[in-house]
N, CA, C and O atoms as a GROMACS GRO file, in nm:
protein
  464
    1MET      N    1  -0.554  10.080  -1.924
    1MET     CA    2  -0.446  10.095  -2.021
    1MET      C    3  -0.323  10.156  -1.955
    1MET      O    4  -0.212  10.110  -1.978
    2PHE      N    5  -0.343  10.260  -1.873
    2PHE     CA    6  -0.229  10.323  -1.808
    2PHE      C    7  -0.156  10.224  -1.718
    2PHE      O    8  -0.033  10.229  -1.706
    3ASP      N    9  -0.233  10.134  -1.655
    3ASP     CA   10  -0.174  10.032  -1.570
    3ASP      C   11  -0.083   9.940  -1.652
    3ASP      O   12   0.025   9.902  -1.606
    4THR      N   13  -0.127   9.904  -1.772
    4THR     CA   14  -0.048   9.817  -1.860
    4THR      C   15   0.081   9.886  -1.901
    4THR      O   16   0.188   9.824  -1.901
    5ILE      N   17   0.071  10.014  -1.936
    5ILE     CA   18   0.190  10.090  -1.976
    5ILE      C   19   0.288  10.096  -1.860
    5ILE      O   20   0.407  10.073  -1.877
    6LEU      N   21   0.238  10.128  -1.742
    6LEU     CA   22   0.322  10.140  -1.624
    6LEU      C   23   0.390  10.008  -1.590
    6LEU      O   24   0.508  10.006  -1.557
    7GLN      N   25   0.316   9.898  -1.596
    7GLN     CA   26   0.373   9.767  -1.566
    7GLN      C   27   0.485   9.732  -1.663
    7GLN      O   28   0.592   9.687  -1.621
    8ALA      N   29   0.462   9.752  -1.792
    8ALA     CA   30   0.565   9.720  -1.892
    8ALA      C   31   0.686   9.811  -1.876
    8ALA      O   32   0.800   9.766  -1.890
    9TYR      N   33   0.662   9.938  -1.847
    9TYR     CA   34   0.770  10.035  -1.830
    9TYR      C   35   0.855   9.999  -1.708
    9TYR      O   36   0.977  10.002  -1.715
   10LEU      N   37   0.790   9.964  -1.597
   10LEU     CA   38   0.863   9.925  -1.477
   10LEU      C   39   0.935   9.793  -1.496
   10LEU      O   40   1.046   9.774  -1.444
   11LYS      N   41   0.873   9.700  -1.569
   11LYS     CA   42   0.938   9.572  -1.597
   11LYS      C   43   1.066   9.592  -1.677
   11LYS      O   44   1.164   9.519  -1.658
   12MET      N   45   1.065   9.690  -1.766
   12MET     CA   46   1.185   9.721  -1.845
   12MET      C   47   1.298   9.761  -1.750
   12MET      O   48   1.412   9.716  -1.768
   13PHE      N   49   1.270   9.843  -1.651
   13PHE     CA   50   1.373   9.886  -1.557
   13PHE      C   51   1.414   9.776  -1.461
   13PHE      O   52   1.530   9.769  -1.421
   14MET      N   53   1.321   9.689  -1.425
   14MET     CA   54   1.355   9.579  -1.333
   14MET      C   55   1.445   9.475  -1.400
   14MET      O   56   1.522   9.406  -1.333
   15ASN      N   57   1.436   9.463  -1.532
   15ASN     CA   58   1.517   9.366  -1.607
   15ASN      C   59   1.630   9.434  -1.684
   15ASN      O   60   1.671   9.386  -1.790
   16TYR      N   61   1.681   9.545  -1.631
   16TYR     CA   62   1.774   9.626  -1.709
   16TYR      C   63   1.907   9.558  -1.739
   16TYR      O   64   1.976   9.599  -1.832
   17VAL      N   65   1.947   9.457  -1.663
   17VAL     CA   66   2.072   9.387  -1.693
   17VAL      C   67   2.048   9.251  -1.756
   17VAL      O   68   2.143   9.176  -1.779
   18ASN      N   69   1.924   9.219  -1.785
   18ASN     CA   70   1.890   9.089  -1.843
   18ASN      C   71   1.890   9.100  -1.995
   18ASN      O   72   1.795   9.150  -2.056
   19PHE      N   73   1.999   9.054  -2.055
   19PHE     CA   74   2.013   9.060  -2.200
   19PHE      C   75   1.986   8.925  -2.266
   19PHE      O   76   2.002   8.912  -2.388
   20SER      N   77   1.947   8.824  -2.188
   20SER     CA   78   1.937   8.690  -2.245
   20SER      C   79   1.796   8.634  -2.256
   20SER      O   80   1.775   8.538  -2.329
   21ASP      N   81   1.700   8.691  -2.187
   21ASP     CA   82   1.563   8.638  -2.193
   21ASP      C   83   1.488   8.691  -2.315
   21ASP      O   84   1.548   8.736  -2.412
   22ARG      N   85   1.357   8.685  -2.306
   22ARG     CA   86   1.271   8.729  -2.415
   22ARG      C   87   1.171   8.831  -2.364
   22ARG      O   88   1.131   8.827  -2.248
   23THR      N   89   1.129   8.923  -2.452
   23THR     CA   90   1.024   9.019  -2.422
   23THR      C   91   0.920   9.009  -2.533
   23THR      O   92   0.954   9.024  -2.650
   24ASN      N   93   0.795   8.984  -2.496
   24ASN     CA   94   0.694   8.969  -2.600
   24ASN      C   95   0.659   9.105  -2.661
   24ASN      O   96   0.694   9.210  -2.608
   25ARG      N   97   0.591   9.099  -2.772
   25ARG     CA   98   0.561   9.220  -2.849
   25ARG      C   99   0.480   9.323  -2.771
   25ARG      O  100   0.516   9.441  -2.772
   26PRO      N  101   0.371   9.284  -2.703
   26PRO     CA  102   0.296   9.387  -2.629
   26PRO      C  103   0.379   9.454  -2.518
   26PRO      O  104   0.373   9.576  -2.502
   27ASP      N  105   0.455   9.376  -2.442
   27ASP     CA  106   0.538   9.436  -2.337
   27ASP      C  107   0.640   9.533  -2.394
   27ASP      O  108   0.666   9.639  -2.337
   28PHE      N  109   0.697   9.497  -2.508
   28PHE     CA  110   0.795   9.585  -2.572
   28PHE      C  111   0.732   9.718  -2.611
   28PHE      O  112   0.783   9.824  -2.578
   29TRP      N  113   0.619   9.711  -2.683
   29TRP     CA  114   0.559   9.834  -2.734
   29TRP      C  115   0.496   9.918  -2.623
   29TRP      O  116   0.495  10.040  -2.633
   30TRP      N  117   0.442   9.855  -2.517
   30TRP     CA  118   0.390   9.933  -2.405
   30TRP      C  119   0.504  10.006  -2.335
   30TRP      O  120   0.488  10.121  -2.294
   31ALA      N  121   0.620   9.941  -2.320
   31ALA     CA  122   0.736  10.007  -2.258
   31ALA      C  123   0.786  10.122  -2.346
   31ALA      O  124   0.824  10.227  -2.295
   32VAL      N  125   0.786  10.102  -2.477
   32VAL     CA  126   0.825  10.210  -2.569
   32VAL      C  127   0.729  10.327  -2.556
   32VAL      O  128   0.771  10.443  -2.553
   33LEU      N  129   0.599  10.298  -2.549
   33LEU     CA  130   0.500  10.405  -2.532
   33LEU      C  131   0.522  10.479  -2.399
   33LEU      O  132   0.512  10.601  -2.394
   34GLY      N  133   0.552  10.406  -2.293
   34GLY     CA  134   0.582  10.468  -2.165
   34GLY      C  135   0.702  10.561  -2.175
   34GLY      O  136   0.702  10.670  -2.118
   35ASN      N  137   0.804  10.517  -2.248
   35ASN     CA  138   0.922  10.600  -2.269
   35ASN      C  139   0.888  10.726  -2.347
   35ASN      O  140   0.938  10.834  -2.315
   36VAL      N  141   0.806  10.714  -2.449
   36VAL     CA  142   0.765  10.830  -2.529
   36VAL      C  143   0.687  10.929  -2.441
   36VAL      O  144   0.707  11.050  -2.452
   37ILE      N  145   0.600  10.878  -2.356
   37ILE     CA  146   0.523  10.966  -2.268
   37ILE      C  147   0.616  11.042  -2.173
   37ILE      O  148   0.600  11.162  -2.153
   38VAL      N  149   0.713  10.972  -2.114
   38VAL     CA  150   0.808  11.038  -2.025
   38VAL      C  151   0.887  11.144  -2.100
   38VAL      O  152   0.908  11.253  -2.048
   39CYS      N  153   0.930  11.113  -2.223
   39CYS     CA  154   1.004  11.212  -2.303
   39CYS      C  155   0.918  11.334  -2.335
   39CYS      O  156   0.967  11.447  -2.331
   40LEU      N  157   0.791  11.312  -2.368
   40LEU     CA  158   0.702  11.425  -2.395
   40LEU      C  159   0.683  11.513  -2.272
   40LEU      O  160   0.687  11.636  -2.281
   41VAL      N  161   0.664  11.451  -2.157
   41VAL     CA  162   0.648  11.527  -2.033
   41VAL      C  163   0.775  11.606  -2.003
   41VAL      O  164   0.769  11.723  -1.966
   42LEU      N  165   0.891  11.540  -2.019
   42LEU     CA  166   1.017  11.612  -1.998
   42LEU      C  167   1.032  11.727  -2.096
   42LEU      O  168   1.080  11.834  -2.059
   43GLY      N  169   0.993  11.707  -2.221
   43GLY     CA  170   1.000  11.812  -2.322
   43GLY      C  171   0.914  11.932  -2.285
   43GLY      O  172   0.954  12.046  -2.304
   44ILE      N  173   0.795  11.905  -2.231
   44ILE     CA  174   0.706  12.014  -2.189
   44ILE      C  175   0.767  12.088  -2.071
   44ILE      O  176   0.765  12.211  -2.066
   45ILE      N  177   0.821  12.013  -1.975
   45ILE     CA  178   0.884  12.076  -1.859
   45ILE      C  179   1.002  12.163  -1.902
   45ILE      O  180   1.019  12.274  -1.851
   46ILE      N  181   1.083  12.112  -1.994
   46ILE     CA  182   1.200  12.188  -2.041
   46ILE      C  183   1.157  12.311  -2.120
   46ILE      O  184   1.224  12.414  -2.115
   47ALA      N  185   1.045  12.300  -2.194
   47ALA     CA  186   0.995  12.417  -2.268
   47ALA      C  187   0.949  12.527  -2.173
   47ALA      O  188   0.963  12.646  -2.201
   48ILE      N  189   0.894  12.486  -2.061
   48ILE     CA  190   0.846  12.583  -1.963
   48ILE      C  191   0.962  12.640  -1.881
   48ILE      O  192   0.969  12.760  -1.856
   49ILE      N  193   1.053  12.552  -1.840
   49ILE     CA  194   1.168  12.593  -1.757
   49ILE      C  195   1.295  12.549  -1.827
   49ILE      O  196   1.344  12.439  -1.801
   50PRO      N  197   1.352  12.632  -1.917
   50PRO     CA  198   1.470  12.592  -1.995
   50PRO      C  199   1.592  12.554  -1.912
   50PRO      O  200   1.679  12.482  -1.961
   51GLY      N  201   1.600  12.600  -1.790
   51GLY     CA  202   1.714  12.567  -1.706
   51GLY      C  203   1.720  12.422  -1.663
   51GLY      O  204   1.819  12.379  -1.603
   52LEU      N  205   1.615  12.344  -1.693
   52LEU     CA  206   1.611  12.204  -1.653
   52LEU      C  207   1.648  12.108  -1.766
   52LEU      O  208   1.610  11.991  -1.764
   53LYS      N  209   1.722  12.157  -1.866
   53LYS     CA  210   1.760  12.071  -1.979
   53LYS      C  211   1.841  11.950  -1.934
   53LYS      O  212   1.840  11.846  -2.000
   54PHE      N  213   1.911  11.964  -1.823
   54PHE     CA  214   1.993  11.853  -1.774
   54PHE      C  215   1.906  11.731  -1.739
   54PHE      O  216   1.956  11.619  -1.739
   55LEU      N  217   1.777  11.752  -1.709
   55LEU     CA  218   1.689  11.640  -1.678
   55LEU      C  219   1.677  11.544  -1.795
   55LEU      O  220   1.675  11.422  -1.777
   56TYR      N  221   1.670  11.599  -1.916
   56TYR     CA  222   1.659  11.514  -2.035
   56TYR      C  223   1.787  11.433  -2.053
   56TYR      O  224   1.783  11.315  -2.089
   57THR      N  225   1.902  11.497  -2.029
   57THR     CA  226   2.030  11.426  -2.039
   57THR      C  227   2.037  11.314  -1.936
   57THR      O  228   2.078  11.202  -1.968
   58LEU      N  229   1.997  11.342  -1.814
   58LEU     CA  230   1.997  11.239  -1.709
   58LEU      C  231   1.903  11.124  -1.745
   58LEU      O  232   1.937  11.008  -1.725
   59TYR      N  233   1.785  11.158  -1.797
   59TYR     CA  234   1.690  11.053  -1.834
   59TYR      C  235   1.745  10.968  -1.949
   59TYR      O  236   1.730  10.846  -1.950
   60SER      N  237   1.808  11.033  -2.044
   60SER     CA  238   1.866  10.960  -2.158
   60SER      C  239   1.971  10.861  -2.111
   60SER      O  240   1.977  10.748  -2.160
   61LEU      N  241   2.053  10.902  -2.017
   61LEU     CA  242   2.154  10.811  -1.962
   61LEU      C  243   2.090  10.698  -1.881
   61LEU      O  244   2.135  10.584  -1.886
   62ALA      N  245   1.984  10.731  -1.808
   62ALA     CA  246   1.916  10.631  -1.725
   62ALA      C  247   1.846  10.525  -1.810
   62ALA      O  248   1.834  10.410  -1.768
   63ILE      N  249   1.798  10.562  -1.927
   63ILE     CA  250   1.720  10.471  -2.010
   63ILE      C  251   1.808  10.394  -2.111
   63ILE      O  252   1.759  10.301  -2.175
   64LEU      N  253   1.933  10.431  -2.124
   64LEU     CA  254   2.021  10.371  -2.225
   64LEU      C  255   2.032  10.219  -2.211
   64LEU      O  256   1.998  10.146  -2.303
   65ILE      N  257   2.080  10.172  -2.097
   65ILE     CA  258   2.100  10.028  -2.078
   65ILE      C  259   1.966   9.952  -2.074
   65ILE      O  260   1.954   9.850  -2.140
   66PRO      N  261   1.866   9.999  -1.998
   66PRO     CA  262   1.737   9.927  -2.000
   66PRO      C  263   1.675   9.920  -2.140
   66PRO      O  264   1.614   9.820  -2.176
   67GLY      N  265   1.691  10.027  -2.219
   67GLY     CA  266   1.636  10.028  -2.355
   67GLY      C  267   1.707   9.929  -2.445
   67GLY      O  268   1.644   9.859  -2.525
   68LEU      N  269   1.840   9.923  -2.434
   68LEU     CA  270   1.917   9.825  -2.512
   68LEU      C  271   1.878   9.683  -2.473
   68LEU      O  272   1.857   9.598  -2.560
   69ALA      N  273   1.868   9.658  -2.343
   69ALA     CA  274   1.830   9.524  -2.296
   69ALA      C  275   1.691   9.486  -2.347
   69ALA      O  276   1.669   9.372  -2.389
   70LEU      N  277   1.599   9.580  -2.342
   70LEU     CA  278   1.463   9.554  -2.391
   70LEU      C  279   1.464   9.519  -2.539
   70LEU      O  280   1.399   9.423  -2.580
   71GLY      N  281   1.536   9.596  -2.620
   71GLY     CA  282   1.543   9.569  -2.763
   71GLY      C  283   1.607   9.435  -2.794
   71GLY      O  284   1.562   9.363  -2.883
   72ILE      N  285   1.712   9.401  -2.719
   72ILE     CA  286   1.780   9.272  -2.741
   72ILE      C  287   1.689   9.157  -2.701
   72ILE      O  288   1.682   9.056  -2.771
   73ARG      N  289   1.618   9.171  -2.590
   73ARG     CA  290   1.524   9.065  -2.550
   73ARG      C  291   1.412   9.050  -2.651
   73ARG      O  292   1.365   8.938  -2.674
   74ARG      N  293   1.368   9.159  -2.712
   74ARG     CA  294   1.264   9.152  -2.816
   74ARG      C  295   1.318   9.077  -2.937
   74ARG      O  296   1.246   8.996  -2.996
   75LEU      N  297   1.442   9.105  -2.975
   75LEU     CA  298   1.502   9.033  -3.088
   75LEU      C  299   1.514   8.885  -3.057
   75LEU      O  300   1.492   8.802  -3.146
   76HIS      N  301   1.548   8.849  -2.934
   76HIS     CA  302   1.553   8.707  -2.896
   76HIS      C  303   1.415   8.644  -2.910
   76HIS      O  304   1.404   8.526  -2.946
   77ASP      N  305   1.310   8.720  -2.882
   77ASP     CA  306   1.173   8.668  -2.888
   77ASP      C  307   1.131   8.634  -3.032
   77ASP      O  308   1.044   8.550  -3.052
   78ILE      N  309   1.192   8.700  -3.130
   78ILE     CA  310   1.157   8.668  -3.269
   78ILE      C  311   1.259   8.573  -3.331
   78ILE      O  312   1.255   8.547  -3.451
   79GLY      N  313   1.350   8.520  -3.248
   79GLY     CA  314   1.444   8.421  -3.295
   79GLY      C  315   1.571   8.479  -3.356
   79GLY      O  316   1.644   8.408  -3.426
   80LYS      N  317   1.599   8.606  -3.332
   80LYS     CA  318   1.720   8.670  -3.385
   80LYS      C  319   1.823   8.688  -3.275
   80LYS      O  320   1.789   8.689  -3.157
   81SER      N  321   1.947   8.702  -3.315
   81SER     CA  322   2.054   8.732  -3.221
   81SER      C  323   2.039   8.876  -3.173
   81SER      O  324   1.990   8.962  -3.245
   82GLY      N  325   2.082   8.900  -3.050
   82GLY     CA  326   2.078   9.035  -2.996
   82GLY      C  327   2.166   9.132  -3.073
   82GLY      O  328   2.144   9.253  -3.069
   83TRP      N  329   2.265   9.078  -3.143
   83TRP     CA  330   2.355   9.163  -3.221
   83TRP      C  331   2.282   9.232  -3.336
   83TRP      O  332   2.334   9.329  -3.393
   84PHE      N  333   2.163   9.184  -3.371
   84PHE     CA  334   2.084   9.250  -3.476
   84PHE      C  335   2.047   9.393  -3.438
   84PHE      O  336   2.006   9.471  -3.524
   85ILE      N  337   2.061   9.427  -3.311
   85ILE     CA  338   2.031   9.564  -3.270
   85ILE      C  339   2.125   9.663  -3.337
   85ILE      O  340   2.092   9.781  -3.353
   86LEU      N  341   2.242   9.615  -3.378
   86LEU     CA  342   2.339   9.702  -3.446
   86LEU      C  343   2.290   9.743  -3.585
   86LEU      O  344   2.345   9.837  -3.644
   87VAL      N  345   2.190   9.676  -3.637
   87VAL     CA  346   2.129   9.714  -3.765
   87VAL      C  347   2.079   9.858  -3.756
   87VAL      O  348   2.080   9.930  -3.856
   88GLY      N  349   2.035   9.898  -3.638
   88GLY     CA  350   1.983  10.033  -3.617
   88GLY      C  351   2.087  10.142  -3.641
   88GLY      O  352   2.051  10.259  -3.652
   89LEU      N  353   2.215  10.106  -3.648
   89LEU     CA  354   2.320  10.204  -3.673
   89LEU      C  355   2.328  10.244  -3.820
   89LEU      O  356   2.390  10.345  -3.855
   90ILE      N  357   2.265  10.164  -3.908
   90ILE     CA  358   2.263  10.199  -4.050
   90ILE      C  359   2.164  10.314  -4.067
   90ILE      O  360   2.048  10.302  -4.028
   91PRO      N  361   2.208  10.426  -4.124
   91PRO     CA  362   2.118  10.542  -4.136
   91PRO      C  363   1.987  10.508  -4.208
   91PRO      O  364   1.989  10.440  -4.311
   92ILE      N  365   1.879  10.552  -4.158
   92ILE     CA  366   1.741  10.544  -4.207
   92ILE      C  367   1.694  10.400  -4.229
   92ILE      O  368   1.602  10.355  -4.161
   93ILE      N  369   1.755  10.328  -4.321
   93ILE     CA  370   1.711  10.193  -4.354
   93ILE      C  371   1.726  10.099  -4.235
   93ILE      O  372   1.641  10.013  -4.212
   94GLY      N  373   1.834  10.115  -4.159
   94GLY     CA  374   1.856  10.030  -4.043
   94GLY      C  375   1.748  10.046  -3.939
   94GLY      O  376   1.701   9.948  -3.881
   95LEU      N  377   1.707  10.169  -3.915
   95LEU     CA  378   1.601  10.196  -3.817
   95LEU      C  379   1.468  10.137  -3.864
   95LEU      O  380   1.395  10.078  -3.784
   96ILE      N  381   1.438  10.153  -3.991
   96ILE     CA  382   1.314  10.096  -4.047
   96ILE      C  383   1.317   9.944  -4.036
   96ILE      O  384   1.216   9.883  -3.998
   97TRP      N  385   1.430   9.883  -4.068
   97TRP     CA  386   1.444   9.738  -4.061
   97TRP      C  387   1.426   9.690  -3.916
   97TRP      O  388   1.359   9.590  -3.891
   98LEU      N  389   1.485   9.763  -3.822
   98LEU     CA  390   1.474   9.726  -3.682
   98LEU      C  391   1.329   9.736  -3.633
   98LEU      O  392   1.283   9.649  -3.559
   99ILE      N  393   1.257   9.838  -3.674
   99ILE     CA  394   1.116   9.852  -3.638
   99ILE      C  395   1.035   9.737  -3.695
   99ILE      O  396   0.946   9.684  -3.628
  100ILE      N  397   1.064   9.698  -3.818
  100ILE     CA  398   0.994   9.584  -3.879
  100ILE      C  399   1.022   9.456  -3.800
  100ILE      O  400   0.932   9.376  -3.776
  101LEU      N  401   1.148   9.438  -3.759
  101LEU     CA  402   1.182   9.320  -3.678
  101LEU      C  403   1.106   9.322  -3.545
  101LEU      O  404   1.055   9.219  -3.502
  102TYR      N  405   1.098   9.439  -3.481
  102TYR     CA  406   1.029   9.450  -3.354
  102TYR      C  407   0.879   9.422  -3.368
  102TYR      O  408   0.814   9.384  -3.270
  103CYS      N  409   0.823   9.439  -3.487
  103CYS     CA  410   0.680   9.417  -3.510
  103CYS      C  411   0.647   9.272  -3.542
  103CYS      O  412   0.529   9.235  -3.545
  104LYS      N  413   0.747   9.188  -3.565
  104LYS     CA  414   0.722   9.049  -3.602
  104LYS      C  415   0.663   8.970  -3.487
  104LYS      O  416   0.679   9.005  -3.370
  105GLU      N  417   0.596   8.862  -3.523
  105GLU     CA  418   0.538   8.769  -3.425
  105GLU      C  419   0.650   8.698  -3.348
  105GLU      O  420   0.761   8.681  -3.399
  106SER      N  421   0.620   8.659  -3.227
  106SER     CA  422   0.713   8.580  -3.147
  106SER      C  423   0.726   8.441  -3.208
  106SER      O  424   0.634   8.390  -3.270
  107VAL      N  425   0.841   8.381  -3.188
  107VAL     CA  426   0.862   8.243  -3.229
  107VAL      C  427   0.868   8.158  -3.104
  107VAL      O  428   0.912   8.205  -2.999
  108PRO      N  429   0.825   8.032  -3.113
  108PRO     CA  430   0.831   7.946  -2.994
  108PRO      C  431   0.976   7.930  -2.946
  108PRO      O  432   1.070   7.931  -3.024
  109GLU      N  433   0.990   7.916  -2.814
  109GLU     CA  434   1.122   7.900  -2.756
  109GLU      C  435   1.182   7.767  -2.799
  109GLU      O  436   1.112   7.666  -2.807
  110GLN      N  437   1.311   7.770  -2.827
  110GLN     CA  438   1.381   7.648  -2.868
  110GLN      C  439   1.412   7.564  -2.745
  110GLN      O  440   1.437   7.618  -2.637
  111MET      N  441   1.410   7.435  -2.761
  111MET     CA  442   1.432   7.344  -2.649
  111MET      C  443   1.574   7.351  -2.595
  111MET      O  444   1.596   7.326  -2.477
  112SER      N  445   1.672   7.384  -2.681
  112SER     CA  446   1.812   7.384  -2.639
  112SER      C  447   1.842   7.502  -2.547
  112SER      O  448   1.943   7.500  -2.476
  113GLY      N  449   1.759   7.602  -2.546
  113GLY     CA  450   1.780   7.718  -2.460
  113GLY      C  451   1.860   7.828  -2.526
  113GLY      O  452   1.868   7.938  -2.473
  114SER      N  453   1.920   7.800  -2.642
  114SER     CA  454   1.995   7.905  -2.710
  114SER      C  455   1.904   7.974  -2.810
  114SER      O  456   1.827   7.910  -2.881
  115VAL      N  457   1.915   8.103  -2.815
  115VAL     CA  458   1.834   8.184  -2.905
  115VAL      C  459   1.927   8.258  -2.998
  115VAL      O  460   2.029   8.311  -2.955
  116GLY      N  461   1.892   8.262  -3.125
  116GLY     CA  462   1.968   8.345  -3.217
  116GLY      C  463   2.036   8.264  -3.318
  116GLY      O  464   2.105   8.317  -3.404
   0.00000   0.00000   0.00000
């Protein structure tokens, strides 16, 4: 299981500028779990050594673009435009809606190559 999480997490970083492909549901959620684990570990480190709060800021900046790319690729996988990620900006309901979209089944790739 740890190997699966690590592979999906590393794949997210390797495809950090790829906003046009697709990410299947398991790869998306394993990468999200990897991110949560890293955040928890950073939180524990910061609780023990408060002077290292800058590490969380650095990690947040490092994960921003890869996380956006991952979310957009997941939306492409369910047949939605990447712009649907902006739904998450709507307080509370937008985040719930986005999570529901991320949980949907993949749709077959269209022959024309355009998604959304």
